[in-house]
XYZ file of C-alpha atoms in Angstrom:
390
model
C 57.493 9.589 142.247
C 57.881 12.100 145.075
C 61.501 13.243 145.390
C 63.434 11.151 147.911
C 66.506 13.371 148.153
C 67.315 15.780 150.942
C 67.094 19.454 150.089
C 66.256 22.778 151.654
C 62.609 23.934 151.855
C 62.404 27.607 152.934
C 58.753 27.358 153.980
C 59.673 24.895 156.748
C 61.885 27.575 158.281
C 58.949 29.958 157.926
C 56.808 27.441 159.782
C 59.421 27.399 162.551
C 59.090 31.190 162.788
C 55.324 30.914 163.316
C 55.900 28.260 165.966
C 58.407 30.333 167.911
C 56.064 33.341 167.758
C 53.345 31.199 169.356
C 55.763 30.115 172.102
C 56.724 33.720 172.911
C 53.056 34.666 172.942
C 52.075 32.020 175.485
C 55.007 32.712 177.788
C 54.342 36.442 177.818
C 51.760 37.148 180.572
C 48.391 38.275 179.255
C 47.202 41.839 179.952
C 44.723 41.926 182.807
C 41.140 42.664 181.817
C 41.444 41.138 178.344
C 40.164 37.559 178.592
C 40.062 37.151 174.801
C 43.835 37.578 174.700
C 44.173 34.819 177.280
C 41.869 32.578 175.221
C 44.155 32.893 172.201
C 47.352 32.896 174.259
C 46.457 29.674 176.066
C 46.778 27.795 172.776
C 50.242 29.087 171.973
C 52.001 26.048 173.381
C 50.937 24.354 170.154
C 54.132 25.813 168.710
C 56.204 23.344 170.742
C 54.203 20.402 169.396
C 54.729 21.590 165.837
C 58.456 21.703 166.565
C 58.150 18.089 167.731
C 56.434 17.045 164.493
C 59.038 18.854 162.393
C 61.870 17.204 164.325
C 60.407 13.749 163.839
C 59.865 14.363 160.145
C 63.257 15.912 159.337
C 65.388 13.591 161.457
C 63.632 10.507 160.121
C 63.972 11.773 156.563
C 67.730 12.305 156.996
C 68.206 8.885 158.585
C 66.110 7.249 155.870
C 68.169 8.898 153.119
C 71.338 7.609 154.796
C 69.950 4.103 155.305
C 68.876 3.819 151.674
C 72.162 5.257 150.353
C 74.594 3.359 152.593
C 72.598 0.427 153.938
C 72.911 1.536 157.570
C 72.867 4.490 159.977
C 76.168 5.813 161.306
C 75.239 6.545 164.921
C 78.549 8.201 165.773
C 78.237 10.664 162.913
C 74.581 11.344 163.747
C 75.224 11.993 167.455
C 78.211 14.206 166.657
C 76.159 16.281 164.214
C 73.340 16.681 166.725
C 75.760 17.682 169.483
C 77.479 20.318 167.357
C 74.104 21.676 166.266
C 72.441 21.897 169.665
C 74.948 22.000 172.500
C 76.644 25.433 172.027
C 73.443 27.448 172.423
C 72.174 25.118 175.140
C 75.287 25.559 177.307
C 75.301 29.300 176.649
C 71.751 29.571 177.909
C 72.524 27.556 181.038
C 75.433 29.868 181.873
C 73.251 32.910 181.192
C 70.517 31.665 183.516
C 72.885 30.707 186.325
C 74.657 34.060 186.089
C 71.347 35.926 185.971
C 69.979 34.122 189.011
C 73.024 35.193 191.000
C 72.994 38.733 189.620
C 69.344 39.312 190.493
C 69.723 37.550 193.864
C 66.350 35.868 193.740
C 65.101 32.524 195.012
C 63.968 31.478 191.541
C 60.350 31.177 192.560
C 60.524 28.313 195.048
C 62.478 27.675 198.238
C 62.661 23.933 197.555
C 65.373 24.210 194.899
C 68.138 26.412 193.503
C 69.095 26.599 189.859
C 72.720 25.925 190.725
C 71.607 22.561 192.135
C 69.887 21.536 188.894
C 72.965 21.393 186.655
C 73.065 17.549 186.694
C 69.522 17.595 185.277
C 70.587 20.065 182.587
C 73.571 18.006 181.491
C 71.710 14.680 181.573
C 68.629 16.086 179.818
C 66.365 14.882 182.599
C 64.937 18.224 183.714
C 61.569 17.358 182.174
C 61.340 14.244 184.339
C 62.067 16.327 187.444
C 59.417 18.884 186.476
C 56.865 16.126 185.828
C 57.560 14.587 189.235
C 57.700 17.779 191.326
C 55.163 20.032 189.540
C 57.650 22.926 189.831
C 58.400 25.439 187.082
C 62.104 26.269 187.518
C 62.854 29.934 186.969
C 63.998 30.757 183.458
C 64.620 27.154 182.379
C 61.251 25.396 182.391
C 61.282 25.511 178.592
C 64.240 23.110 178.613
C 61.707 20.310 179.067
C 61.061 20.072 175.326
C 64.790 19.865 174.605
C 64.960 16.881 176.945
C 62.145 15.123 175.084
C 63.853 15.743 171.751
C 67.217 14.541 173.071
C 65.621 11.317 174.260
C 64.182 10.939 170.771
C 67.538 11.545 169.056
C 69.311 8.979 171.209
C 66.753 6.212 170.807
C 65.129 6.637 167.400
C 68.398 6.642 165.457
C 69.410 3.400 167.184
C 65.984 1.878 166.484
C 66.250 2.769 162.786
C 69.743 1.284 162.607
C 68.662 -1.916 164.317
C 65.327 -2.638 162.605
C 65.369 -0.822 159.271
C 62.826 1.419 157.572
C 59.948 -1.012 157.077
C 60.024 -2.317 160.643
C 60.361 1.101 162.290
C 57.314 2.269 160.350
C 55.300 -0.556 161.885
C 56.791 0.183 165.306
C 55.820 3.865 165.121
C 52.335 3.115 163.775
C 51.763 0.869 166.787
C 53.385 3.264 169.285
C 51.291 6.347 168.442
C 47.891 4.957 169.537
C 49.598 3.042 172.341
C 50.954 6.302 173.782
C 47.478 7.879 173.555
C 45.952 4.956 175.463
C 48.794 4.973 177.990
C 48.413 8.731 178.547
C 44.662 8.359 178.977
C 45.253 5.679 181.616
C 47.509 8.055 183.521
C 44.815 10.726 183.308
C 42.073 8.426 184.602
C 44.251 7.252 187.473
C 45.399 10.729 188.546
C 41.960 12.394 188.208
C 39.678 9.808 189.717
C 36.520 11.549 190.941
C 37.041 14.739 188.899
C 37.649 13.517 185.353
C 36.370 16.678 183.663
C 38.926 18.909 185.408
C 42.550 17.725 185.461
C 44.599 18.248 188.600
C 47.818 20.242 188.653
C 49.781 17.074 189.340
C 48.308 15.287 186.318
C 48.980 18.269 184.067
C 52.657 18.304 184.994
C 53.024 14.525 184.799
C 51.390 14.258 181.396
C 52.570 17.471 179.743
C 56.274 17.325 180.591
C 57.209 13.627 180.641
C 58.743 12.004 177.585
C 56.659 8.832 177.759
C 53.392 10.779 177.500
C 54.519 13.320 174.869
C 56.602 11.331 172.410
C 53.643 10.602 170.128
C 53.829 14.050 168.488
C 57.395 13.335 167.371
C 56.431 9.854 166.224
C 53.686 11.312 164.044
C 56.377 13.274 162.222
C 58.467 10.119 161.903
C 55.566 8.196 160.399
C 54.847 11.005 157.950
C 58.435 10.947 156.650
C 58.382 7.181 156.234
C 54.961 7.123 154.553
C 55.975 9.807 152.063
C 58.881 7.552 151.060
C 56.674 4.447 150.844
C 56.581 3.251 147.230
C 53.079 1.812 147.511
C 51.633 5.228 148.420
C 53.167 7.259 145.598
C 49.874 7.326 143.696
C 48.124 8.956 146.669
C 50.870 11.524 147.107
C 50.776 12.434 143.403
C 47.022 13.014 143.603
C 47.407 15.235 146.679
C 50.317 16.991 144.998
C 47.959 18.214 142.282
C 44.925 18.877 144.519
C 44.522 22.656 144.825
C 42.135 22.247 147.743
C 44.490 20.183 149.908
C 46.590 22.978 151.574
C 43.529 25.000 152.570
C 41.743 21.944 153.949
C 44.857 20.910 155.874
C 45.167 24.368 157.415
C 41.478 24.394 158.364
C 41.720 20.953 159.961
C 44.791 22.038 161.912
C 43.202 25.239 163.220
C 39.938 23.525 164.183
C 41.764 20.763 166.014
C 43.995 23.243 167.849
C 40.973 25.257 168.934
C 39.134 22.158 170.135
C 41.789 20.306 172.110
C 44.296 22.847 173.411
C 42.368 24.193 176.367
C 43.260 23.020 179.875
C 40.712 20.229 179.689
C 40.416 16.461 179.749
C 40.542 16.269 175.948
C 44.112 17.472 175.624
C 45.526 15.187 178.319
C 43.967 12.081 176.823
C 43.698 11.914 173.016
C 44.264 15.608 172.293
C 48.028 15.632 171.787
C 47.760 12.786 169.309
C 44.812 14.298 167.431
C 46.544 17.663 167.163
C 49.762 16.109 165.892
C 47.909 14.110 163.246
C 45.976 17.158 162.038
C 49.149 19.254 161.985
C 50.971 16.581 160.017
C 48.497 17.126 157.168
C 49.570 20.772 157.049
C 53.219 19.758 156.969
C 52.422 17.254 154.218
C 50.640 19.926 152.166
C 53.641 22.249 152.395
C 55.984 19.423 151.478
C 53.969 18.150 148.510
C 53.028 21.594 147.197
C 55.988 23.951 147.844
C 54.339 26.548 145.586
C 50.929 26.577 147.301
C 49.731 29.811 148.869
C 50.587 28.695 152.424
C 54.123 27.673 151.461
C 54.672 30.949 149.595
C 53.610 32.948 152.644
C 55.877 30.916 154.910
C 58.769 31.328 152.481
C 58.791 35.108 153.004
C 62.356 36.168 153.701
C 61.772 37.644 157.215
C 60.054 34.439 158.356
C 62.794 32.269 156.870
C 65.501 34.250 158.670
C 63.625 34.001 161.967
C 63.098 30.286 161.449
C 66.811 29.709 160.987
C 67.545 31.150 164.420
C 64.359 29.875 166.089
C 66.334 27.445 168.269
C 68.254 30.323 169.830
C 65.098 32.414 170.213
C 63.470 29.521 172.026
C 66.422 29.108 174.372
C 67.071 32.761 175.193
C 63.537 34.134 175.446
C 62.572 32.458 178.750
C 65.541 33.665 180.850
C 65.189 37.101 179.256
C 61.503 37.208 180.208
C 62.326 36.105 183.747
C 64.866 38.904 184.004
C 62.343 41.436 182.727
C 59.835 40.247 185.350
C 62.350 40.970 188.086
C 63.654 44.283 186.781
C 60.291 45.714 185.665
C 58.287 44.194 188.527
C 55.399 42.483 186.788
C 53.817 39.099 187.409
C 54.417 35.989 185.349
C 50.619 35.486 185.350
C 49.409 38.905 184.177
C 50.587 42.403 183.318
C 48.954 45.823 183.165
C 47.520 46.500 179.679
C 49.547 49.706 179.291
C 52.791 47.782 179.773
C 51.943 44.763 177.626
C 53.166 45.886 174.211
C 56.312 47.658 175.463
C 57.381 44.576 177.419
C 56.427 42.245 174.569
C 58.533 44.376 172.215
C 61.502 44.163 174.577
C 61.081 40.403 174.801
C 60.880 39.907 171.022
C 63.729 42.276 170.163
C 65.945 40.940 172.937
C 65.299 37.299 172.088
C 65.786 37.759 168.342
C 68.884 39.900 168.874
C 70.494 37.441 171.279
C 69.685 34.471 169.036
C 71.005 36.182 165.894
C 74.210 37.280 167.605
C 74.800 33.828 169.063
C 74.086 32.115 165.755
C 76.482 34.232 163.730
C 79.207 34.428 166.385
C 79.086 30.912 167.851
C 76.720 28.364 166.316
C 77.928 28.698 162.716
C 81.448 27.788 163.776
C 80.271 24.546 165.347
C 77.970 23.758 162.422
C 80.968 23.981 160.119
C 82.703 21.341 162.254
C 80.078 18.712 161.469
C 81.916 17.793 158.303
C 80.472 16.362 155.091
C 77.671 13.843 155.019
C 78.324 12.001 151.749
C 74.848 10.524 151.499
C 73.395 14.060 151.346
C 75.848 15.367 148.751
C 75.702 15.475 144.965
C 71.971 14.847 144.781
C 69.603 16.232 142.205
C 68.272 19.651 143.242
C 64.552 19.601 143.873
C 62.189 21.994 145.637
C 60.319 19.104 147.243
C 62.705 17.820 149.883
C 63.269 18.939 153.458
C 66.247 20.871 154.765
C 69.014 19.764 157.063
C 68.191 19.563 160.734
């Protein structure tokens, strides 16, 4: 039977490193005159969706381990652990952005708002809803939208698992995934009547940033975790565990799906997010079932693992740093001169990694240590085939 315990898998941190690299790549403006770079860059937001899938998988796995070991889910302990893990870097970034906006004395890209007026949205994790409704990218903090979606997931999914148990939540998630795809498609049809092949700006913002139209990627990860633990499917997992072809096929399916659905096109705003999440979940499954496969070994390289461990901080700090570089070095958020591309990209990468590493070692570790023991995760048999703590 596939191991049901909770243990650290280095290759999942390596996968986080690849995801954060994709996010930095898409946020960095493409060099003018190089359309092929833009073609590749435009698919970089896939990194955020892979983060969603990983979150759904790891959080559900942890909650399932607790439910099976103790018979319930301790919501207070779960919320406290999530707060201590996420809030220090989040608040630090908010202070950095607010201070930077005052230091640079800029209007943050739009006269209809000021960052200092958005703090209630930051603290309530509703910035993504505001962005979806207004179609405004707030300066240096637009990337907070994904943190809002994940926070909504943490608050609700843990309560759902506590209330209905593992078997029922599996059925709930299996129903919700196609339902979200249909619901999102209905939004698309309504908002793009008369020009269905080309989505409007308003529909892009409404569908891309809102929790109700993006939660299916996280739910795919949840379903994967629950299915891997399903006793009736252990025969299938054992066959895939020994299939040498499975990791390569999963990677191919993921790359083909990303290439097909990630363009700014009707496909992505209808069924595309769901299709991409399902294809990507096969890659995650391959890494989980075969921790010694060639993909997992590559992802377990020490530099990637170290970057993956601080990927949350890199994600938070890179956007305000890039916004500051745009102001100080006077380049556009849409494009940059080819001669300046690599120097600016190097500054962005080094600055983001440096800030994240410093914050992790100086601040985040102290709060992580305050989470206290989780008895249901302790004293379990060591196995290479179980996911790490989230």
